[in-house]
Amino acid sequence: MKNKTAFPRFFILLIAVLILSACSGNVGSDNQKPIITVSVLPQQYFVERLAGDYFAVNVMVQPGESPENYEPTPQQMRALSSAAAYISIGVPFENVWLDKIASANPNMVMVDSTVGVEKLPITGHDHADEDHVGEELDPHIWTSPRLVKIQAQNIADALTQLDPTHESEYKANLDSFLKDINQLDTELTDLFAGSNQKKFMIFHPSLGYFANDYGLTQIPIEIGGTEPSAQELAQFIKLAKDENVHIIFVQPEFSKRSAETIAAEINAKVVELFVLSPDWLNNLRSIGQTIAEMNQ
C-alpha cells in the first residue's frame, strides 16, 4: 500500500517541476528581445516609438551626465557584445568612442541617424583669447522637431533592415510618430508667432536648432566647455541688460556659477531645463512653453 501511494505522489511532483521549468523558460525567452544601444536619452524615446515591443533599448549617457565628454563604463562596453545595433547621433563623446564601440561587436549594425541632417554652426559669443579655425557644428539636433523627422526616418529604415518581418508595423509607427511631431511643430510655431522677445540667454548652447526653427536667438554663456572669463562675464552682464534678459536657462549637466553671477547682477531668474529628457515630445513642448512664458 505504501509503495502504491508513493509512486503517484512522485509522478505528480515530477510533472509539477517540469511545468514550472517550462513556464520559467518561456518567460526568459520572451525577455530576450534584440537590443539597440543609443547615445542619449531622447533617442530612447525615438526608438521605442518606432520599434514598439520588438526591441529593447540601452542608453550610454545616463541622467546627469554630459554627452560632451562622457566615457562609457567597462560594463557598458561589455554589454555591446549582445547588441544588434548602435544608433549614433553625432554628440561629441562619439568622436572619441564610436570606433571603439563598433569594434566591441563586429556583428553590431552601426546606424548614423544624422544622415540627411544639415547641421548649423554653434551661435554665440567669441572668446577674445581664442583662435577660431572653422566653425564648430552644433550636435544638439534632437532639439529640432523638424530634424527629428529625418532622424526618425533613418531609425525606421534601420529597424526594417534589422527585422524585415515587421516592416509594416515600423512604417505605421513612423507615420504615427511623424504626426505627433508635426503637431508639436505647429504648436510651437503658433506659440512664438506673436512673441516680441525673441532672445534668451542659456549657459550651454543646446537650443540652437530649436531657436532656428521658431525664429528665436539663443545667447550662450559657454561654448566648447570653456566658462567665460571675468572680462567676458562683464560683457554678458551688459549684453543681458541691453537685450532686456530676465531669465537665464541652465542645464543640470553643467555648472550654474556663471549664470548665477550674471543673474544676480541683472536681477534675473535662473531656470533649469533638461534637454536630455527621455520624454522627448512632452519635454520639448514644455521647453517651448517655459521660454515663451519667461519672455513675456
C-alpha positions as YAML, in Angstrom:
chain: A
units: angstrom
residues:
- id: 1
  name: MET
  ca: [0.00, 0.00, 0.00]
- id: 2
  name: LYS
  ca: [2.82, 2.37, 0.89]
- id: 3
  name: ASN
  ca: [4.57, 1.78, -2.41]
- id: 4
  name: LYS
  ca: [1.34, 2.33, -4.39]
- id: 5
  name: THR
  ca: [0.79, 5.81, -2.89]
- id: 6
  name: ALA
  ca: [4.45, 6.85, -3.17]
- id: 7
  name: PHE
  ca: [4.56, 6.42, -6.96]
- id: 8
  name: PRO
  ca: [1.60, 8.71, -7.81]
- id: 9
  name: ARG
  ca: [2.93, 11.38, -5.49]
- id: 10
  name: PHE
  ca: [6.35, 11.22, -7.09]
- id: 11
  name: PHE
  ca: [4.79, 11.30, -10.56]
- id: 12
  name: ILE
  ca: [2.67, 14.35, -9.70]
- id: 13
  name: LEU
  ca: [5.68, 16.16, -8.21]
- id: 14
  name: LEU
  ca: [7.74, 15.41, -11.31]
- id: 15
  name: ILE
  ca: [5.04, 16.81, -13.61]
- id: 16
  name: ALA
  ca: [4.77, 19.96, -11.48]
- id: 17
  name: VAL
  ca: [8.52, 20.56, -11.65]
- id: 18
  name: LEU
  ca: [8.53, 20.10, -15.42]
- id: 19
  name: ILE
  ca: [5.61, 22.51, -15.89]
- id: 20
  name: LEU
  ca: [7.26, 25.11, -13.66]
- id: 21
  name: SER
  ca: [10.54, 24.78, -15.55]
- id: 22
  name: ALA
  ca: [8.75, 25.13, -18.89]
- id: 23
  name: CYS
  ca: [6.92, 28.25, -17.70]
- id: 24
  name: SER
  ca: [10.06, 29.90, -16.39]
- id: 25
  name: GLY
  ca: [11.82, 29.02, -19.64]
- id: 26
  name: ASN
  ca: [9.09, 30.72, -21.68]
- id: 27
  name: VAL
  ca: [9.33, 33.91, -19.59]
- id: 28
  name: GLY
  ca: [13.07, 34.01, -20.15]
- id: 29
  name: SER
  ca: [12.70, 33.61, -23.91]
- id: 30
  name: ASP
  ca: [10.06, 36.37, -24.08]
- id: 31
  name: ASN
  ca: [12.51, 38.75, -22.41]
- id: 32
  name: GLN
  ca: [15.27, 38.07, -24.89]
- id: 33
  name: LYS
  ca: [14.49, 40.96, -27.25]
- id: 34
  name: PRO
  ca: [17.19, 42.19, -29.62]
- id: 35
  name: ILE
  ca: [18.98, 45.16, -28.07]
- id: 36
  name: ILE
  ca: [19.58, 48.55, -29.67]
- id: 37
  name: THR
  ca: [22.06, 50.83, -27.94]
- id: 38
  name: VAL
  ca: [21.85, 54.60, -28.35]
- id: 39
  name: SER
  ca: [23.94, 57.53, -27.16]
- id: 40
  name: VAL
  ca: [21.45, 59.83, -25.39]
- id: 41
  name: LEU
  ca: [18.07, 59.54, -23.70]
- id: 42
  name: PRO
  ca: [15.95, 61.33, -26.36]
- id: 43
  name: GLN
  ca: [17.00, 58.61, -28.79]
- id: 44
  name: GLN
  ca: [15.49, 56.03, -26.45]
- id: 45
  name: TYR
  ca: [12.15, 57.76, -26.96]
- id: 46
  name: PHE
  ca: [12.61, 57.72, -30.74]
- id: 47
  name: VAL
  ca: [13.47, 54.02, -30.89]
- id: 48
  name: GLU
  ca: [10.70, 52.97, -28.50]
- id: 49
  name: ARG
  ca: [8.12, 54.91, -30.51]
- id: 50
  name: LEU
  ca: [9.26, 53.28, -33.73]
- id: 51
  name: ALA
  ca: [10.22, 49.76, -32.60]
- id: 52
  name: GLY
  ca: [7.30, 49.09, -30.30]
- id: 53
  name: ASP
  ca: [7.84, 45.86, -28.39]
- id: 54
  name: TYR
  ca: [10.25, 44.27, -30.82]
- id: 55
  name: PHE
  ca: [13.50, 45.74, -29.44]
- id: 56
  name: ALA
  ca: [14.92, 46.69, -26.04]
- id: 57
  name: VAL
  ca: [16.90, 49.92, -25.76]
- id: 58
  name: ASN
  ca: [20.10, 50.65, -23.83]
- id: 59
  name: VAL
  ca: [21.37, 54.22, -23.35]
- id: 60
  name: MET
  ca: [25.02, 55.18, -22.97]
- id: 61
  name: VAL
  ca: [24.83, 58.67, -21.42]
- id: 62
  name: GLN
  ca: [22.94, 58.36, -18.16]
- id: 63
  name: PRO
  ca: [20.85, 61.11, -16.47]
- id: 64
  name: GLY
  ca: [23.04, 63.84, -15.03]
- id: 65
  name: GLU
  ca: [25.95, 63.03, -17.35]
- id: 66
  name: SER
  ca: [27.02, 65.13, -20.32]
- id: 67
  name: PRO
  ca: [27.40, 63.78, -23.87]
- id: 68
  name: GLU
  ca: [30.14, 66.36, -24.35]
- id: 69
  name: ASN
  ca: [32.76, 64.32, -22.50]
- id: 70
  name: TYR
  ca: [31.07, 61.06, -21.47]
- id: 71
  name: GLU
  ca: [33.18, 57.92, -21.11]
- id: 72
  name: PRO
  ca: [31.31, 54.60, -21.34]
- id: 73
  name: THR
  ca: [31.86, 52.27, -18.41]
- id: 74
  name: PRO
  ca: [33.56, 48.88, -18.85]
- id: 75
  name: GLN
  ca: [30.19, 47.27, -18.14]
- id: 76
  name: GLN
  ca: [28.56, 49.27, -20.95]
- id: 77
  name: MET
  ca: [31.31, 48.30, -23.38]
- id: 78
  name: ARG
  ca: [30.91, 44.62, -22.47]
- id: 79
  name: ALA
  ca: [27.14, 44.87, -22.90]
- id: 80
  name: LEU
  ca: [27.65, 45.90, -26.53]
- id: 81
  name: SER
  ca: [28.60, 42.30, -27.31]
- id: 82
  name: SER
  ca: [24.90, 41.41, -27.25]
- id: 83
  name: ALA
  ca: [23.59, 44.50, -29.07]
- id: 84
  name: ALA
  ca: [22.03, 44.14, -32.51]
- id: 85
  name: ALA
  ca: [22.66, 47.78, -33.43]
- id: 86
  name: TYR
  ca: [24.15, 51.04, -32.23]
- id: 87
  name: ILE
  ca: [22.46, 54.28, -33.30]
- id: 88
  name: SER
  ca: [24.71, 57.34, -33.20]
- id: 89
  name: ILE
  ca: [23.51, 60.95, -33.19]
- id: 90
  name: GLY
  ca: [26.73, 62.97, -33.53]
- id: 91
  name: VAL
  ca: [27.33, 64.06, -29.93]
- id: 92
  name: PRO
  ca: [30.95, 64.90, -29.01]
- id: 93
  name: PHE
  ca: [31.81, 61.78, -27.00]
- id: 94
  name: GLU
  ca: [31.13, 59.70, -30.12]
- id: 95
  name: ASN
  ca: [34.11, 61.35, -31.82]
- id: 96
  name: VAL
  ca: [36.39, 59.51, -29.41]
- id: 97
  name: TRP
  ca: [34.39, 56.36, -28.72]
- id: 98
  name: LEU
  ca: [32.48, 55.38, -31.84]
- id: 99
  name: ASP
  ca: [35.27, 53.31, -33.39]
- id: 100
  name: LYS
  ca: [35.80, 51.53, -30.07]
- id: 101
  name: ILE
  ca: [32.07, 50.93, -29.78]
- id: 102
  name: ALA
  ca: [31.96, 49.41, -33.28]
- id: 103
  name: SER
  ca: [34.95, 47.15, -32.60]
- id: 104
  name: ALA
  ca: [33.33, 45.85, -29.39]
- id: 105
  name: ASN
  ca: [30.93, 43.81, -31.53]
- id: 106
  name: PRO
  ca: [31.74, 43.21, -35.22]
- id: 107
  name: ASN
  ca: [28.21, 41.86, -35.76]
- id: 108
  name: MET
  ca: [26.54, 45.01, -34.42]
- id: 109
  name: VAL
  ca: [24.94, 47.20, -37.11]
- id: 110
  name: MET
  ca: [26.15, 50.81, -36.86]
- id: 111
  name: VAL
  ca: [23.41, 53.30, -37.74]
- id: 112
  name: ASP
  ca: [24.08, 57.00, -38.30]
- id: 113
  name: SER
  ca: [20.80, 58.77, -37.53]
- id: 114
  name: THR
  ca: [22.22, 62.12, -38.71]
- id: 115
  name: VAL
  ca: [22.24, 61.19, -42.41]
- id: 116
  name: GLY
  ca: [20.41, 63.96, -44.28]
- id: 117
  name: VAL
  ca: [20.57, 66.38, -41.35]
- id: 118
  name: GLU
  ca: [22.09, 69.75, -42.21]
- id: 119
  name: LYS
  ca: [23.98, 70.87, -39.13]
- id: 120
  name: LEU
  ca: [24.39, 74.50, -38.19]
- id: 121
  name: PRO
  ca: [27.39, 76.21, -36.58]
- id: 122
  name: ILE
  ca: [27.09, 76.94, -32.89]
- id: 123
  name: THR
  ca: [25.98, 80.52, -32.45]
- id: 124
  name: GLY
  ca: [27.27, 82.64, -29.60]
- id: 125
  name: HIS
  ca: [29.99, 84.86, -28.32]
- id: 126
  name: ASP
  ca: [33.64, 84.62, -29.30]
- id: 127
  name: HIS
  ca: [36.28, 84.20, -26.62]
- id: 128
  name: ALA
  ca: [38.73, 87.01, -27.25]
- id: 129
  name: ASP
  ca: [41.80, 84.93, -26.43]
- id: 130
  name: GLU
  ca: [40.95, 82.04, -28.77]
- id: 131
  name: ASP
  ca: [41.91, 81.41, -32.36]
- id: 132
  name: HIS
  ca: [38.90, 80.19, -34.34]
- id: 133
  name: VAL
  ca: [39.69, 77.77, -37.12]
- id: 134
  name: GLY
  ca: [36.50, 76.98, -39.00]
- id: 135
  name: GLU
  ca: [33.19, 76.70, -37.21]
- id: 136
  name: GLU
  ca: [32.11, 74.17, -34.62]
- id: 137
  name: LEU
  ca: [28.92, 72.43, -35.68]
- id: 138
  name: ASP
  ca: [26.06, 72.14, -33.22]
- id: 139
  name: PRO
  ca: [25.42, 68.50, -32.20]
- id: 140
  name: HIS
  ca: [22.06, 69.08, -30.44]
- id: 141
  name: ILE
  ca: [19.93, 68.02, -33.39]
- id: 142
  name: TRP
  ca: [17.26, 66.38, -31.21]
- id: 143
  name: THR
  ca: [16.05, 69.82, -30.09]
- id: 144
  name: SER
  ca: [14.54, 70.49, -33.52]
- id: 145
  name: PRO
  ca: [11.24, 68.71, -34.28]
- id: 146
  name: ARG
  ca: [11.91, 69.21, -37.97]
- id: 147
  name: LEU
  ca: [15.29, 67.48, -37.79]
- id: 148
  name: VAL
  ca: [13.92, 64.69, -35.60]
- id: 149
  name: LYS
  ca: [11.64, 63.76, -38.50]
- id: 150
  name: ILE
  ca: [14.76, 62.99, -40.54]
- id: 151
  name: GLN
  ca: [16.28, 61.01, -37.68]
- id: 152
  name: ALA
  ca: [13.04, 59.06, -37.24]
- id: 153
  name: GLN
  ca: [13.06, 58.04, -40.89]
- id: 154
  name: ASN
  ca: [16.67, 56.86, -40.58]
- id: 155
  name: ILE
  ca: [15.85, 54.81, -37.49]
- id: 156
  name: ALA
  ca: [12.75, 53.29, -39.08]
- id: 157
  name: ASP
  ca: [14.83, 52.28, -42.11]
- id: 158
  name: ALA
  ca: [17.37, 50.64, -39.80]
- id: 159
  name: LEU
  ca: [14.66, 48.73, -37.95]
- id: 160
  name: THR
  ca: [13.34, 47.38, -41.23]
- id: 161
  name: GLN
  ca: [16.86, 46.31, -42.17]
- id: 162
  name: LEU
  ca: [17.27, 44.53, -38.83]
- id: 163
  name: ASP
  ca: [13.80, 42.99, -38.81]
- id: 164
  name: PRO
  ca: [12.12, 42.94, -42.26]
- id: 165
  name: THR
  ca: [9.29, 40.76, -40.97]
- id: 166
  name: HIS
  ca: [7.71, 43.69, -39.13]
- id: 167
  name: GLU
  ca: [8.29, 46.35, -41.79]
- id: 168
  name: SER
  ca: [4.61, 47.31, -41.99]
- id: 169
  name: GLU
  ca: [4.45, 47.90, -38.24]
- id: 170
  name: TYR
  ca: [7.56, 50.07, -38.27]
- id: 171
  name: LYS
  ca: [6.04, 52.08, -41.11]
- id: 172
  name: ALA
  ca: [2.82, 52.54, -39.16]
- id: 173
  name: ASN
  ca: [4.77, 53.57, -36.05]
- id: 174
  name: LEU
  ca: [6.75, 56.07, -38.12]
- id: 175
  name: ASP
  ca: [3.57, 57.60, -39.53]
- id: 176
  name: SER
  ca: [2.15, 57.94, -36.02]
- id: 177
  name: PHE
  ca: [5.35, 59.50, -34.69]
- id: 178
  name: LEU
  ca: [5.62, 61.95, -37.59]
- id: 179
  name: LYS
  ca: [2.03, 63.02, -36.99]
- id: 180
  name: ASP
  ca: [2.85, 63.83, -33.36]
- id: 181
  name: ILE
  ca: [6.00, 65.70, -34.39]
- id: 182
  name: ASN
  ca: [4.08, 67.79, -36.92]
- id: 183
  name: GLN
  ca: [1.50, 68.63, -34.27]
- id: 184
  name: LEU
  ca: [4.26, 69.71, -31.87]
- id: 185
  name: ASP
  ca: [5.88, 71.80, -34.59]
- id: 186
  name: THR
  ca: [2.59, 73.57, -35.29]
- id: 187
  name: GLU
  ca: [2.04, 74.26, -31.59]
- id: 188
  name: LEU
  ca: [5.50, 75.74, -31.14]
- id: 189
  name: THR
  ca: [5.23, 77.82, -34.32]
- id: 190
  name: ASP
  ca: [1.95, 79.32, -33.10]
- id: 191
  name: LEU
  ca: [3.37, 79.83, -29.60]
- id: 192
  name: PHE
  ca: [6.20, 82.07, -30.78]
- id: 193
  name: ALA
  ca: [4.44, 83.72, -33.73]
- id: 194
  name: GLY
  ca: [3.36, 86.77, -31.74]
- id: 195
  name: SER
  ca: [6.30, 86.95, -29.34]
- id: 196
  name: ASN
  ca: [8.06, 90.29, -29.10]
- id: 197
  name: GLN
  ca: [11.05, 88.97, -27.14]
- id: 198
  name: LYS
  ca: [12.95, 86.64, -29.45]
- id: 199
  name: LYS
  ca: [16.19, 86.29, -27.47]
- id: 200
  name: PHE
  ca: [17.03, 84.17, -24.47]
- id: 201
  name: MET
  ca: [20.24, 83.51, -22.55]
- id: 202
  name: ILE
  ca: [21.39, 79.98, -21.81]
- id: 203
  name: PHE
  ca: [24.54, 78.60, -20.22]
- id: 204
  name: HIS
  ca: [25.31, 75.77, -22.66]
- id: 205
  name: PRO
  ca: [24.30, 76.33, -26.32]
- id: 206
  name: SER
  ca: [21.94, 73.37, -26.58]
- id: 207
  name: LEU
  ca: [18.87, 75.05, -28.11]
- id: 208
  name: GLY
  ca: [20.32, 76.47, -31.32]
- id: 209
  name: TYR
  ca: [18.19, 74.29, -33.61]
- id: 210
  name: PHE
  ca: [15.09, 74.93, -31.53]
- id: 211
  name: ALA
  ca: [15.76, 78.67, -31.80]
- id: 212
  name: ASN
  ca: [16.38, 78.37, -35.54]
- id: 213
  name: ASP
  ca: [13.07, 76.56, -36.09]
- id: 214
  name: TYR
  ca: [10.99, 79.19, -34.32]
- id: 215
  name: GLY
  ca: [12.70, 82.48, -35.11]
- id: 216
  name: LEU
  ca: [14.47, 82.82, -31.76]
- id: 217
  name: THR
  ca: [18.05, 83.66, -30.80]
- id: 218
  name: GLN
  ca: [19.93, 81.88, -28.05]
- id: 219
  name: ILE
  ca: [22.72, 83.76, -26.28]
- id: 220
  name: PRO
  ca: [25.03, 81.08, -24.86]
- id: 221
  name: ILE
  ca: [27.37, 81.82, -21.99]
- id: 222
  name: GLU
  ca: [29.63, 78.81, -22.52]
- id: 223
  name: ILE
  ca: [30.91, 77.26, -25.74]
- id: 224
  name: GLY
  ca: [33.25, 74.30, -26.12]
- id: 225
  name: GLY
  ca: [33.40, 73.60, -22.41]
- id: 226
  name: THR
  ca: [35.01, 76.93, -21.57]
- id: 227
  name: GLU
  ca: [33.39, 79.18, -19.00]
- id: 228
  name: PRO
  ca: [33.68, 82.93, -19.63]
- id: 229
  name: SER
  ca: [36.47, 84.96, -18.09]
- id: 230
  name: ALA
  ca: [35.78, 87.81, -15.67]
- id: 231
  name: GLN
  ca: [36.02, 90.27, -18.58]
- id: 232
  name: GLU
  ca: [33.58, 88.22, -20.65]
- id: 233
  name: LEU
  ca: [31.19, 87.96, -17.72]
- id: 234
  name: ALA
  ca: [31.10, 91.74, -17.57]
- id: 235
  name: GLN
  ca: [30.30, 91.80, -21.30]
- id: 236
  name: PHE
  ca: [27.48, 89.30, -20.76]
- id: 237
  name: ILE
  ca: [26.04, 91.38, -17.97]
- id: 238
  name: LYS
  ca: [25.97, 94.42, -20.25]
- id: 239
  name: LEU
  ca: [24.51, 92.38, -23.11]
- id: 240
  name: ALA
  ca: [21.79, 90.93, -20.85]
- id: 241
  name: LYS
  ca: [20.82, 94.43, -19.74]
- id: 242
  name: ASP
  ca: [20.81, 95.74, -23.32]
- id: 243
  name: GLU
  ca: [18.64, 92.82, -24.51]
- id: 244
  name: ASN
  ca: [16.30, 93.06, -21.51]
- id: 245
  name: VAL
  ca: [17.07, 89.48, -20.49]
- id: 246
  name: HIS
  ca: [15.28, 88.48, -17.31]
- id: 247
  name: ILE
  ca: [15.71, 84.73, -17.48]
- id: 248
  name: ILE
  ca: [18.87, 82.58, -17.85]
- id: 249
  name: PHE
  ca: [18.49, 78.90, -18.61]
- id: 250
  name: VAL
  ca: [20.87, 76.28, -17.25]
- id: 251
  name: GLN
  ca: [21.18, 72.52, -17.62]
- id: 252
  name: PRO
  ca: [21.79, 70.03, -14.79]
- id: 253
  name: GLU
  ca: [24.85, 68.62, -16.58]
- id: 254
  name: PHE
  ca: [26.74, 71.92, -16.32]
- id: 255
  name: SER
  ca: [27.84, 74.44, -13.70]
- id: 256
  name: LYS
  ca: [25.38, 77.20, -12.79]
- id: 257
  name: ARG
  ca: [28.03, 79.54, -11.40]
- id: 258
  name: SER
  ca: [28.40, 81.91, -14.36]
- id: 259
  name: ALA
  ca: [24.63, 82.04, -14.94]
- id: 260
  name: GLU
  ca: [24.02, 82.84, -11.29]
- id: 261
  name: THR
  ca: [26.65, 85.58, -11.36]
- id: 262
  name: ILE
  ca: [25.01, 87.27, -14.35]
- id: 263
  name: ALA
  ca: [21.51, 86.77, -12.93]
- id: 264
  name: ALA
  ca: [22.49, 88.43, -9.65]
- id: 265
  name: GLU
  ca: [23.75, 91.50, -11.49]
- id: 266
  name: ILE
  ca: [20.64, 91.97, -13.64]
- id: 267
  name: ASN
  ca: [18.03, 90.69, -11.17]
- id: 268
  name: ALA
  ca: [17.12, 87.76, -13.43]
- id: 269
  name: LYS
  ca: [15.89, 84.25, -12.65]
- id: 270
  name: VAL
  ca: [17.93, 81.11, -13.26]
- id: 271
  name: VAL
  ca: [15.71, 78.34, -14.62]
- id: 272
  name: GLU
  ca: [16.78, 74.75, -15.22]
- id: 273
  name: LEU
  ca: [15.97, 73.00, -18.50]
- id: 274
  name: PHE
  ca: [16.54, 69.30, -19.13]
- id: 275
  name: VAL
  ca: [17.20, 68.96, -22.87]
- id: 276
  name: LEU
  ca: [18.18, 65.29, -22.43]
- id: 277
  name: SER
  ca: [14.83, 64.17, -21.06]
- id: 278
  name: PRO
  ca: [13.70, 60.68, -22.16]
- id: 279
  name: ASP
  ca: [10.16, 62.06, -22.55]
- id: 280
  name: TRP
  ca: [11.21, 63.92, -25.69]
- id: 281
  name: LEU
  ca: [7.86, 65.11, -27.06]
- id: 282
  name: ASN
  ca: [6.40, 66.49, -23.85]
- id: 283
  name: ASN
  ca: [9.75, 67.88, -22.74]
- id: 284
  name: LEU
  ca: [10.25, 69.90, -25.92]
- id: 285
  name: ARG
  ca: [6.70, 71.21, -25.63]
- id: 286
  name: SER
  ca: [7.45, 72.19, -22.02]
- id: 287
  name: ILE
  ca: [10.70, 73.92, -23.00]
- id: 288
  name: GLY
  ca: [8.81, 75.98, -25.57]
- id: 289
  name: GLN
  ca: [6.17, 76.98, -23.05]
- id: 290
  name: THR
  ca: [8.82, 77.93, -20.48]
- id: 291
  name: ILE
  ca: [10.73, 80.13, -22.91]
- id: 292
  name: ALA
  ca: [7.52, 81.80, -24.09]
- id: 293
  name: GLU
  ca: [6.27, 82.46, -20.55]
- id: 294
  name: MET
  ca: [9.60, 83.79, -19.32]
- id: 295
  name: ASN
  ca: [9.93, 86.10, -22.31]
- id: 296
  name: GLN
  ca: [6.55, 87.78, -21.86]
...
